[in-house]
């Protein structure tokens, strides 16, 4: 689960990590007030307007703007709330912006050698070393992906102790390697240690500050102040039950709509890029089904000398679970069918606690309820069904009797047969 930047800033502040104050608004009518409030405490009088969407790359896309008066603030907020934000991190059509953050703009110190004092700081789990690690770089800001690609040596990685978290000596070493000096060092250590504590306490999968900045020296901070001006968090959904305060931050309008719908029915659904919709019970069987679709898809294309063309692949991962109701199965089907890229469906059920007749009835209900664009009912995409296990005879009989509503139905004898049939139907 992800949260918005304005929520991430509040979370950082609750762990005593310095962030400039700001306010989230959802209407341009509040832009002027929010601007005045933010400008009041600012030494430079500058305010930053930032689109709140679950994707980065806003700066380069023009969705982070520094403004100096009410008119500029209103214009920037109004632009963002009426345009879709497109960046390499969004879908091609971009994301609708419904919320905007209006915050005090922090001045960023310049480096003597040129450039600004922007750093990257993150904690995440490194699967290779099976540890949580701190990732830091002196080259933070909007080019971090490029830096990681071109100059991997500019990225510092330090494992966290499994029990003790980020230890003082490790944080101190990173602070020096980032170039912090004098009173900046203890500020940076405090931020790194707080971030790693936050990561563990809130069951994060990612806790990222980019950029972490250094402000120019002032009376209160003779060596400048180290602070966070952008942050991104992801939380482990399996841990959310322990954190109702985090769960309440979820913005369901930012999620993939099909995934959110599936979640409400207790289905595990992940949208993918292929053409073959899959409905399977059990995560292991679902993975195997996806593998075999890819395998048979590749074999099909190679046998026809078309291996250079677009691959035939699963359109989704869908596990209806061990004991889905008829209603949930019906919903699962509707979700798959609402994806216009789906050119064929493979149902692969090994009935155990899940009964084959329940699945069959769900398929029939979905088919009868489904409306095509031309107004007719019943779905027209090829459907291949492989049923085995509990109540399989009853399930097959139900499907047989409902043949009129399922004109495209093909029965399969086993998984490979099912995959071959659906691939041929989609490619043919
Ligand atoms: P992102 O592009 O979506 O990651 O958005 P960021 O919030 O990281 O902003 C992108 C860039 O805009 C930062 O790297 C900064 O250079 C600049 N920026 C953002 N907020 C401020 C601010 O408060 N003050 C100043 N001086 N620059 C800012
Ligand atoms: Mn950023």
Short mmCIF file of C-alpha atoms in Angstrom, two decimals, residues 42-297:
data_model
loop_
_atom_site.label_atom_id
_atom_site.label_comp_id
_atom_site.label_asym_id
_atom_site.label_seq_id
_atom_site.Cartn_x
_atom_site.Cartn_y
_atom_site.Cartn_z
CA UNK A 42 9.06 31.22 5.12
CA UNK A 43 12.32 33.17 5.15
CA UNK A 44 12.33 33.50 1.35
CA UNK A 45 8.58 33.96 0.93
CA UNK A 46 8.62 31.08 -1.54
CA UNK A 47 6.00 28.34 -1.56
CA UNK A 48 5.99 25.06 -3.44
CA UNK A 49 2.89 23.58 -5.09
CA UNK A 50 3.03 19.81 -5.62
CA UNK A 51 0.59 17.39 -7.25
CA UNK A 52 -0.33 14.51 -4.94
CA UNK A 53 -0.40 11.29 -6.97
CA UNK A 54 1.04 7.86 -6.30
CA UNK A 55 3.91 8.33 -8.75
CA UNK A 56 7.17 10.22 -8.92
CA UNK A 57 8.82 12.22 -11.67
CA UNK A 58 6.54 15.16 -10.94
CA UNK A 59 9.31 17.74 -10.98
CA UNK A 60 10.27 17.10 -14.60
CA UNK A 61 6.61 16.82 -15.63
CA UNK A 62 5.87 20.34 -14.34
CA UNK A 63 3.83 19.20 -11.36
CA UNK A 64 6.17 20.67 -8.75
CA UNK A 65 6.19 24.49 -8.98
CA UNK A 66 7.78 27.13 -6.80
CA UNK A 67 5.58 30.23 -6.54
CA UNK A 68 6.00 33.69 -5.01
CA UNK A 69 2.48 35.12 -4.76
CA UNK A 70 -1.21 34.22 -4.51
CA UNK A 71 -1.78 34.52 -8.26
CA UNK A 72 1.05 32.17 -9.16
CA UNK A 73 -0.08 29.74 -6.46
CA UNK A 74 -3.65 29.70 -7.76
CA UNK A 75 -2.48 29.30 -11.36
CA UNK A 76 -0.18 26.38 -10.48
CA UNK A 77 -2.83 24.61 -8.37
CA UNK A 78 -5.45 25.14 -11.03
CA UNK A 79 -3.16 23.77 -13.76
CA UNK A 80 -2.37 20.65 -11.72
CA UNK A 81 -5.99 19.95 -10.73
CA UNK A 82 -7.14 20.14 -14.35
CA UNK A 83 -4.34 18.23 -16.10
CA UNK A 84 -3.28 14.60 -15.93
CA UNK A 85 0.25 14.07 -14.63
CA UNK A 86 2.36 12.05 -17.04
CA UNK A 87 5.84 10.76 -16.19
CA UNK A 88 7.86 7.61 -16.83
CA UNK A 89 6.34 6.31 -13.58
CA UNK A 90 2.67 6.73 -14.61
CA UNK A 91 0.54 4.79 -17.13
CA UNK A 92 0.76 6.36 -20.63
CA UNK A 93 -2.53 8.23 -20.17
CA UNK A 94 -1.20 9.80 -16.94
CA UNK A 95 -2.90 10.18 -13.56
CA UNK A 96 -5.72 12.49 -12.55
CA UNK A 97 -4.63 14.96 -9.85
CA UNK A 98 -7.25 15.39 -7.12
CA UNK A 99 -5.06 16.73 -4.35
CA UNK A 100 -2.31 19.34 -4.22
CA UNK A 101 0.20 20.05 -1.47
CA UNK A 102 0.95 23.71 -0.71
CA UNK A 103 4.10 23.87 1.41
CA UNK A 104 6.79 26.24 2.53
CA UNK A 105 9.59 25.98 -0.07
CA UNK A 106 12.87 25.10 1.56
CA UNK A 107 15.98 26.91 0.28
CA UNK A 108 18.59 24.42 -0.89
CA UNK A 109 22.31 25.16 -0.35
CA UNK A 110 24.61 25.16 -3.39
CA UNK A 111 27.68 22.95 -3.58
CA UNK A 112 31.01 24.74 -4.03
CA UNK A 113 31.72 22.54 -7.06
CA UNK A 114 28.27 23.35 -8.50
CA UNK A 115 24.87 21.71 -8.16
CA UNK A 116 22.58 21.74 -5.16
CA UNK A 117 22.77 19.89 -1.87
CA UNK A 118 20.23 17.15 -2.65
CA UNK A 119 20.67 13.62 -1.30
CA UNK A 120 18.90 10.30 -1.63
CA UNK A 121 18.03 8.17 1.39
CA UNK A 122 15.97 4.99 1.54
CA UNK A 123 15.43 1.83 3.53
CA UNK A 124 14.15 -1.28 1.82
CA UNK A 125 14.54 -5.04 1.89
CA UNK A 126 17.39 -6.44 -0.19
CA UNK A 127 16.31 -9.87 -1.33
CA UNK A 128 19.81 -10.88 -2.37
CA UNK A 129 21.35 -10.42 1.07
CA UNK A 130 18.03 -11.11 2.81
CA UNK A 131 18.50 -8.02 4.95
CA UNK A 132 16.97 -4.62 5.24
CA UNK A 133 19.38 -2.10 3.79
CA UNK A 134 19.95 1.60 3.84
CA UNK A 135 20.59 3.10 0.43
CA UNK A 136 22.06 6.59 0.25
CA UNK A 137 23.58 8.87 -2.35
CA UNK A 138 25.05 12.33 -2.59
CA UNK A 139 23.47 12.62 -6.03
CA UNK A 140 19.82 12.81 -4.91
CA UNK A 141 16.98 14.66 -6.60
CA UNK A 142 15.30 13.98 -9.89
CA UNK A 143 18.12 12.03 -11.61
CA UNK A 144 18.59 9.23 -9.09
CA UNK A 145 17.54 6.39 -11.45
CA UNK A 146 20.04 7.65 -14.02
CA UNK A 147 22.79 7.88 -11.38
CA UNK A 148 22.08 4.32 -10.17
CA UNK A 149 22.33 3.11 -13.75
CA UNK A 150 25.38 5.07 -14.93
CA UNK A 151 27.42 5.34 -11.74
CA UNK A 152 26.55 2.53 -9.32
CA UNK A 153 29.58 3.55 -7.21
CA UNK A 154 27.73 6.76 -6.29
CA UNK A 155 25.16 4.67 -4.41
CA UNK A 156 26.01 3.67 -0.84
CA UNK A 157 24.41 0.50 0.54
CA UNK A 158 24.60 -0.51 4.19
CA UNK A 159 22.82 -3.52 5.69
CA UNK A 160 20.77 -2.98 8.84
CA UNK A 161 21.46 -5.22 11.81
CA UNK A 162 18.62 -7.78 11.98
CA UNK A 163 17.95 -7.03 15.66
CA UNK A 164 19.55 -3.65 16.32
CA UNK A 165 18.49 -1.89 13.11
CA UNK A 166 20.75 0.87 11.82
CA UNK A 167 23.65 1.14 14.24
CA UNK A 168 25.26 4.44 15.22
CA UNK A 169 28.66 3.70 13.71
CA UNK A 170 27.09 2.71 10.38
CA UNK A 171 24.92 5.85 10.25
CA UNK A 172 27.93 8.02 11.15
CA UNK A 173 30.01 6.50 8.38
CA UNK A 174 27.25 7.10 5.83
CA UNK A 175 26.84 10.71 7.01
CA UNK A 176 30.54 11.35 6.36
CA UNK A 177 30.49 9.58 3.01
CA UNK A 178 27.55 11.79 2.00
CA UNK A 179 29.78 14.78 2.74
CA UNK A 180 28.04 16.12 5.86
CA UNK A 181 30.29 18.13 8.17
CA UNK A 182 30.08 19.79 11.59
CA UNK A 183 26.58 19.95 13.07
CA UNK A 184 25.10 18.45 9.89
CA UNK A 185 26.48 15.05 10.88
CA UNK A 186 24.32 14.55 13.97
CA UNK A 187 21.25 15.81 12.08
CA UNK A 188 21.85 13.32 9.27
CA UNK A 189 22.43 10.45 11.74
CA UNK A 190 19.23 11.30 13.56
CA UNK A 191 17.28 11.26 10.27
CA UNK A 192 18.77 7.94 9.11
CA UNK A 193 18.13 6.25 12.44
CA UNK A 194 14.58 7.60 12.69
CA UNK A 195 13.83 6.48 9.14
CA UNK A 196 15.06 2.96 9.87
CA UNK A 197 13.01 2.84 13.08
CA UNK A 198 9.95 4.03 11.15
CA UNK A 199 10.57 1.39 8.47
CA UNK A 200 10.54 -1.42 11.05
CA UNK A 201 7.80 -0.11 13.32
CA UNK A 202 5.33 0.53 10.52
CA UNK A 203 6.05 -2.64 8.49
CA UNK A 204 7.26 -0.71 5.43
CA UNK A 205 8.53 -2.32 2.27
CA UNK A 206 10.02 1.03 1.21
CA UNK A 207 10.77 4.22 3.13
CA UNK A 208 12.36 6.77 0.80
CA UNK A 209 13.35 10.41 1.13
CA UNK A 210 14.30 12.03 -2.17
CA UNK A 211 15.56 14.61 -1.94
CA UNK A 212 16.96 14.99 1.52
CA UNK A 213 18.39 18.50 1.41
CA UNK A 214 20.80 20.80 3.19
CA UNK A 215 19.63 24.39 3.65
CA UNK A 216 22.06 27.34 3.55
CA UNK A 217 23.37 28.42 6.99
CA UNK A 218 21.22 30.83 9.01
CA UNK A 219 21.28 32.18 12.59
CA UNK A 220 19.51 29.18 14.06
CA UNK A 221 21.46 26.63 12.02
CA UNK A 222 25.01 27.89 11.46
CA UNK A 223 25.87 24.73 9.49
CA UNK A 224 22.51 24.63 7.70
CA UNK A 225 19.65 22.25 8.31
CA UNK A 226 19.26 18.72 6.95
CA UNK A 227 15.62 18.07 6.04
CA UNK A 228 13.26 15.99 3.92
CA UNK A 229 11.28 17.67 1.13
CA UNK A 230 9.85 14.63 -0.65
CA UNK A 231 9.09 11.12 0.59
CA UNK A 232 7.59 7.91 -0.64
CA UNK A 233 6.39 4.97 1.45
CA UNK A 234 5.10 1.50 0.68
CA UNK A 235 3.68 -0.72 3.40
CA UNK A 236 3.43 -4.48 3.60
CA UNK A 237 -0.30 -5.17 3.22
CA UNK A 238 0.03 -8.30 5.32
CA UNK A 239 1.07 -6.10 8.23
CA UNK A 240 -1.66 -3.48 7.87
CA UNK A 241 -3.92 -5.08 10.48
CA UNK A 242 -1.34 -3.97 13.05
CA UNK A 243 -1.48 -0.37 11.84
CA UNK A 244 -5.05 0.94 11.53
CA UNK A 245 -3.57 4.48 11.49
CA UNK A 246 -1.68 3.59 8.30
CA UNK A 247 -4.52 1.64 6.71
CA UNK A 248 -6.77 4.69 7.14
CA UNK A 249 -4.39 6.67 4.88
CA UNK A 250 -5.17 4.48 1.84
CA UNK A 251 -6.51 6.39 -1.16
CA UNK A 252 -8.46 3.75 -3.07
CA UNK A 253 -9.02 6.04 -6.04
CA UNK A 254 -5.26 5.82 -6.74
CA UNK A 255 -5.26 2.02 -6.94
CA UNK A 256 -5.82 -0.11 -9.98
CA UNK A 257 -9.65 -0.24 -10.03
CA UNK A 258 -9.86 -3.92 -10.92
CA UNK A 259 -7.43 -4.78 -8.12
CA UNK A 260 -9.45 -2.75 -5.61
CA UNK A 261 -12.67 -4.48 -6.72
CA UNK A 262 -11.05 -7.90 -6.34
CA UNK A 263 -9.76 -6.96 -2.89
CA UNK A 264 -13.32 -6.22 -1.71
CA UNK A 265 -14.33 -9.79 -2.62
CA UNK A 266 -11.29 -11.39 -0.99
CA UNK A 267 -9.75 -12.29 -4.37
CA UNK A 268 -6.03 -11.96 -5.05
CA UNK A 269 -5.85 -10.24 -8.43
CA UNK A 270 -2.89 -8.61 -10.13
CA UNK A 271 -3.35 -7.02 -13.55
CA UNK A 272 -0.66 -7.92 -16.13
CA UNK A 273 -0.03 -7.00 -19.76
CA UNK A 274 -1.04 -10.12 -21.71
CA UNK A 275 -4.20 -11.31 -23.48
CA UNK A 276 -5.21 -14.47 -21.60
CA UNK A 277 -7.34 -13.99 -18.51
CA UNK A 278 -6.76 -16.64 -15.84
CA UNK A 279 -9.09 -17.81 -13.09
CA UNK A 280 -7.41 -20.29 -10.80
CA UNK A 281 -7.75 -21.50 -7.22
CA UNK A 282 -4.59 -21.42 -5.14
CA UNK A 283 -1.56 -19.19 -5.63
CA UNK A 284 0.78 -22.06 -6.56
CA UNK A 285 -1.58 -23.37 -9.21
CA UNK A 286 -2.08 -19.81 -10.48
CA UNK A 287 1.68 -19.36 -10.89
CA UNK A 288 1.99 -22.72 -12.65
CA UNK A 289 -0.90 -21.78 -14.95
CA UNK A 290 0.79 -18.51 -15.88
CA UNK A 291 4.06 -20.33 -16.57
CA UNK A 292 2.42 -22.86 -18.80
CA UNK A 293 0.52 -20.19 -20.75
CA UNK A 294 3.84 -18.46 -21.47
CA UNK A 295 5.45 -21.76 -22.43
CA UNK A 296 2.66 -22.82 -24.77
CA UNK A 297 2.40 -19.28 -26.14
#
